[in-house]
Every structure is written in structure tokens, then in C-alpha cells.
CSV table of C-alpha atoms in Angstrom, one decimal:
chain,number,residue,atom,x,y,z
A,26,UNK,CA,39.9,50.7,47.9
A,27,UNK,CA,40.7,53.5,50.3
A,28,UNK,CA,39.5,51.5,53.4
A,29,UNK,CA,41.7,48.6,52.3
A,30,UNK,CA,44.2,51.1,51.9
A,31,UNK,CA,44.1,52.1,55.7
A,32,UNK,CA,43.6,49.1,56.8
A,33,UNK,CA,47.0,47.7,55.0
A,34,UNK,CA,48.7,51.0,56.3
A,35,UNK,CA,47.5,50.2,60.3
A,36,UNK,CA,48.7,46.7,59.5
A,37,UNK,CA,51.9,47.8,58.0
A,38,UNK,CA,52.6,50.2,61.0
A,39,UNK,CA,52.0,47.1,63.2
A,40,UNK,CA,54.4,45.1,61.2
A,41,UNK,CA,56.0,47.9,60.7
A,42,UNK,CA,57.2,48.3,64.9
A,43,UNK,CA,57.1,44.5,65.0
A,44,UNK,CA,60.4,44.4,62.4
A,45,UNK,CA,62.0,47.1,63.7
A,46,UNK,CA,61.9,45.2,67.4
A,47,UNK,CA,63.2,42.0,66.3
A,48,UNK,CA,65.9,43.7,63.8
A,49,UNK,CA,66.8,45.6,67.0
A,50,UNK,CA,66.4,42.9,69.9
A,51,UNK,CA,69.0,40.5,67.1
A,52,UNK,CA,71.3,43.1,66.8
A,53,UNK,CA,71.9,44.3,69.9
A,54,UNK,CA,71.1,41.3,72.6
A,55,UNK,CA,71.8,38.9,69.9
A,56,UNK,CA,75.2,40.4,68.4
A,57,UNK,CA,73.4,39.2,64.9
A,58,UNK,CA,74.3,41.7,62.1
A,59,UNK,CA,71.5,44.2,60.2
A,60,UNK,CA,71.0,41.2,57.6
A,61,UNK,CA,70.3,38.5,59.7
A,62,UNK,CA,68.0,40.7,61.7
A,63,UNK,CA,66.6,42.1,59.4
A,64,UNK,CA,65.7,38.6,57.8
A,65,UNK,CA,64.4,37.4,61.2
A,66,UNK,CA,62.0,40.2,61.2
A,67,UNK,CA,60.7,40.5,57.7
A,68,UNK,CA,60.0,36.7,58.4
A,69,UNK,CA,58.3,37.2,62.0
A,70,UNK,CA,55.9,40.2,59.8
A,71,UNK,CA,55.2,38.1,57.3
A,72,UNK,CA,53.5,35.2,59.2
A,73,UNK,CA,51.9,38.5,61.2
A,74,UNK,CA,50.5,39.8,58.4
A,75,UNK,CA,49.0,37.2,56.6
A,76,UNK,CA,46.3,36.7,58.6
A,77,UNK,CA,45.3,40.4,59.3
A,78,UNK,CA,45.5,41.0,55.7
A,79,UNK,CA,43.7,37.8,54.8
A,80,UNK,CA,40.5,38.5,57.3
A,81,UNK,CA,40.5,41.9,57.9
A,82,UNK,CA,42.5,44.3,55.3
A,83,UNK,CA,40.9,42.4,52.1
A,84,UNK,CA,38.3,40.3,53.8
A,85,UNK,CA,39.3,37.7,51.7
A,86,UNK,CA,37.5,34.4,51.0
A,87,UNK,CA,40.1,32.7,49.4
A,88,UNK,CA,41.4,29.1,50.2
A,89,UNK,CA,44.7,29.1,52.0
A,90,UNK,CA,45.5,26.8,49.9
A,91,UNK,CA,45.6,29.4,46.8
A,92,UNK,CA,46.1,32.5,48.9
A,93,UNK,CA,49.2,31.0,51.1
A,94,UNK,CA,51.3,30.6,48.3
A,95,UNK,CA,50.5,33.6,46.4
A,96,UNK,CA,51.2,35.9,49.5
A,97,UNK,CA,54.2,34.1,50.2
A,98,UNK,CA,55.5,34.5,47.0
A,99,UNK,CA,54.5,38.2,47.3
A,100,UNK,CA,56.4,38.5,50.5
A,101,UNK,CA,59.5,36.8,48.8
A,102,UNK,CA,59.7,39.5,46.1
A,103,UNK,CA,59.0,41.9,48.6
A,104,UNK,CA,62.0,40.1,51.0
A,105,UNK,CA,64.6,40.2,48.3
A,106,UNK,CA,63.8,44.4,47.3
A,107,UNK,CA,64.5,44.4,51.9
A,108,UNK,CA,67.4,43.0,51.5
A,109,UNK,CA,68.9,44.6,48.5
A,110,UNK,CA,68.1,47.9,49.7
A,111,UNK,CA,69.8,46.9,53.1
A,112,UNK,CA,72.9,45.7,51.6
A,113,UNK,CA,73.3,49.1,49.1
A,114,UNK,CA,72.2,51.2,51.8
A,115,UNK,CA,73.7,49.3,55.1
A,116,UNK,CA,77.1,47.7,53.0
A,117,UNK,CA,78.2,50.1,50.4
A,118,UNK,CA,76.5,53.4,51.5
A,119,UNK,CA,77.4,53.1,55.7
A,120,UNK,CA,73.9,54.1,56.4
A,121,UNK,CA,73.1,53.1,60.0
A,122,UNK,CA,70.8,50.1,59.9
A,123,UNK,CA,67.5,51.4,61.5
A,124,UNK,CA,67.7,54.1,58.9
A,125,UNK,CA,68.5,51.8,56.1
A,126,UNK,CA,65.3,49.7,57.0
A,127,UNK,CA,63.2,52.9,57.5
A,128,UNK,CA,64.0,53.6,53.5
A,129,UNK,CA,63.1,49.7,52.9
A,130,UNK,CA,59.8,50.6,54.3
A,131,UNK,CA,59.2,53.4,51.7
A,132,UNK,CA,59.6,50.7,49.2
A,133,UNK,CA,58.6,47.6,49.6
A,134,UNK,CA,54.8,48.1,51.2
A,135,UNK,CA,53.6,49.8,48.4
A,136,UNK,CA,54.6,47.2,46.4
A,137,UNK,CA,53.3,45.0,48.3
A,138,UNK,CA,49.9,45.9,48.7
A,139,UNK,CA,49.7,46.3,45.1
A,140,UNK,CA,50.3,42.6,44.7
A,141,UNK,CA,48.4,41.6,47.6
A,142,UNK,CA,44.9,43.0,46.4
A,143,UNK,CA,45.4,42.2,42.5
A,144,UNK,CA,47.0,38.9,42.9
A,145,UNK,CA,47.0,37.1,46.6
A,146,UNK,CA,43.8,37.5,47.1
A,147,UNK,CA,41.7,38.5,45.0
């Protein structure tokens, strides 16, 4: 479990700088707000991480058939807990974006993995 563990975290960190360019590229070269970015981005990752997760964090065998759905489902839980924590933090807190999606990231991959392993493919 701790190599999967590192492995998910590398992965993470990838999708991790992937999110934060796109949120950042929408919002200021596409005048798109934090949301909308931020949408963008988590939906850019999660196409990203699927298939580094699937073949190399959990070496998993599993049909995309069965696996696909699962993780997409995953990523939807994880999606909505992105975007509630950016609307608290971003819409009624006036924390500055970036920083609001750094606490989403202290959240939701944790969550995540947990699912990922035990559920999506396993």
C-alpha cells in the first residue's frame, strides 16, 4: 500500500500542477472566473489521471468497462467536495482563488485515493 501511496501522491502532484495551469491560464487569458476554471481543470486531471492510476499507481486489471465508471463516479464526488470548498472558501470567505484550490487539494485526494483502491479498481 505505501508504494501505491507514492505513486498516487507523484500522480497527484502531476495533476496537481496540471489544475492549477488550466485554473490559472482560464482565469487570466480567458477572463473565465475561479469556478469555471477550476471546472475546466479538475476535468482536464481527471481524464489525466485515469490512466496513470489505472496502469501504473494500482496496476490494475480491470475492464474499462467496470473501472471507467467507477472512477468517474469517484472523480464526481471528488468534483462536487472541489467545488464546494471553492465556492465557501472563494464566494463567502474572499480567499484568493489559487489558495482556495490549494485547501481543495488537502481534501479531496485523500479521499480520493481511498475510493480509488477499495472501489474503482480493485
Amino acid at each position: 500500500m505505501v508504494v501505491s501511496v507514492a505513486k498516487y501522491f507523484i500522480v497527484g502532484a502531476v495533476g496537481t500542477v496540471t489544475h492549477l495551469a488550466v485554473l490559472y491560464l482560464c482565469v487570466e487569458f480567458m477572463f473565465l472566473t475561479a469556478m469555471v476554471g477550476s471546472s475546466i481543470g479538475f476535468t482536464w486531471v481527471v481524464i489525466q489521471s485515469y490512466f496513470l492510476n489505472r496502469n501504473w499507481t494500482f496496476e490494475s486489471d480491470k475492464q474499462h468497462r467496470s473501472a471507467l465508471p467507477r472512477y468517474i463516479v469517484v472523480s464526481c464526488v471528488g468534483f462536487i467536495t472541489n467545488l464546494f470548498i471553492m465556492f465557501i472558501a472563494v464566494d463567502v470567505l474572499h480567499v484568493f482563488y489559487l489558495a482556495a484550490q490549494l485547501l481543495t487539494i488537502t481534501v479531496v485526494p485523500g479521499m480520493n485515493f481511498l475510493l480509488n483502491k477499495f472501489w474503482a479498481f480493485s
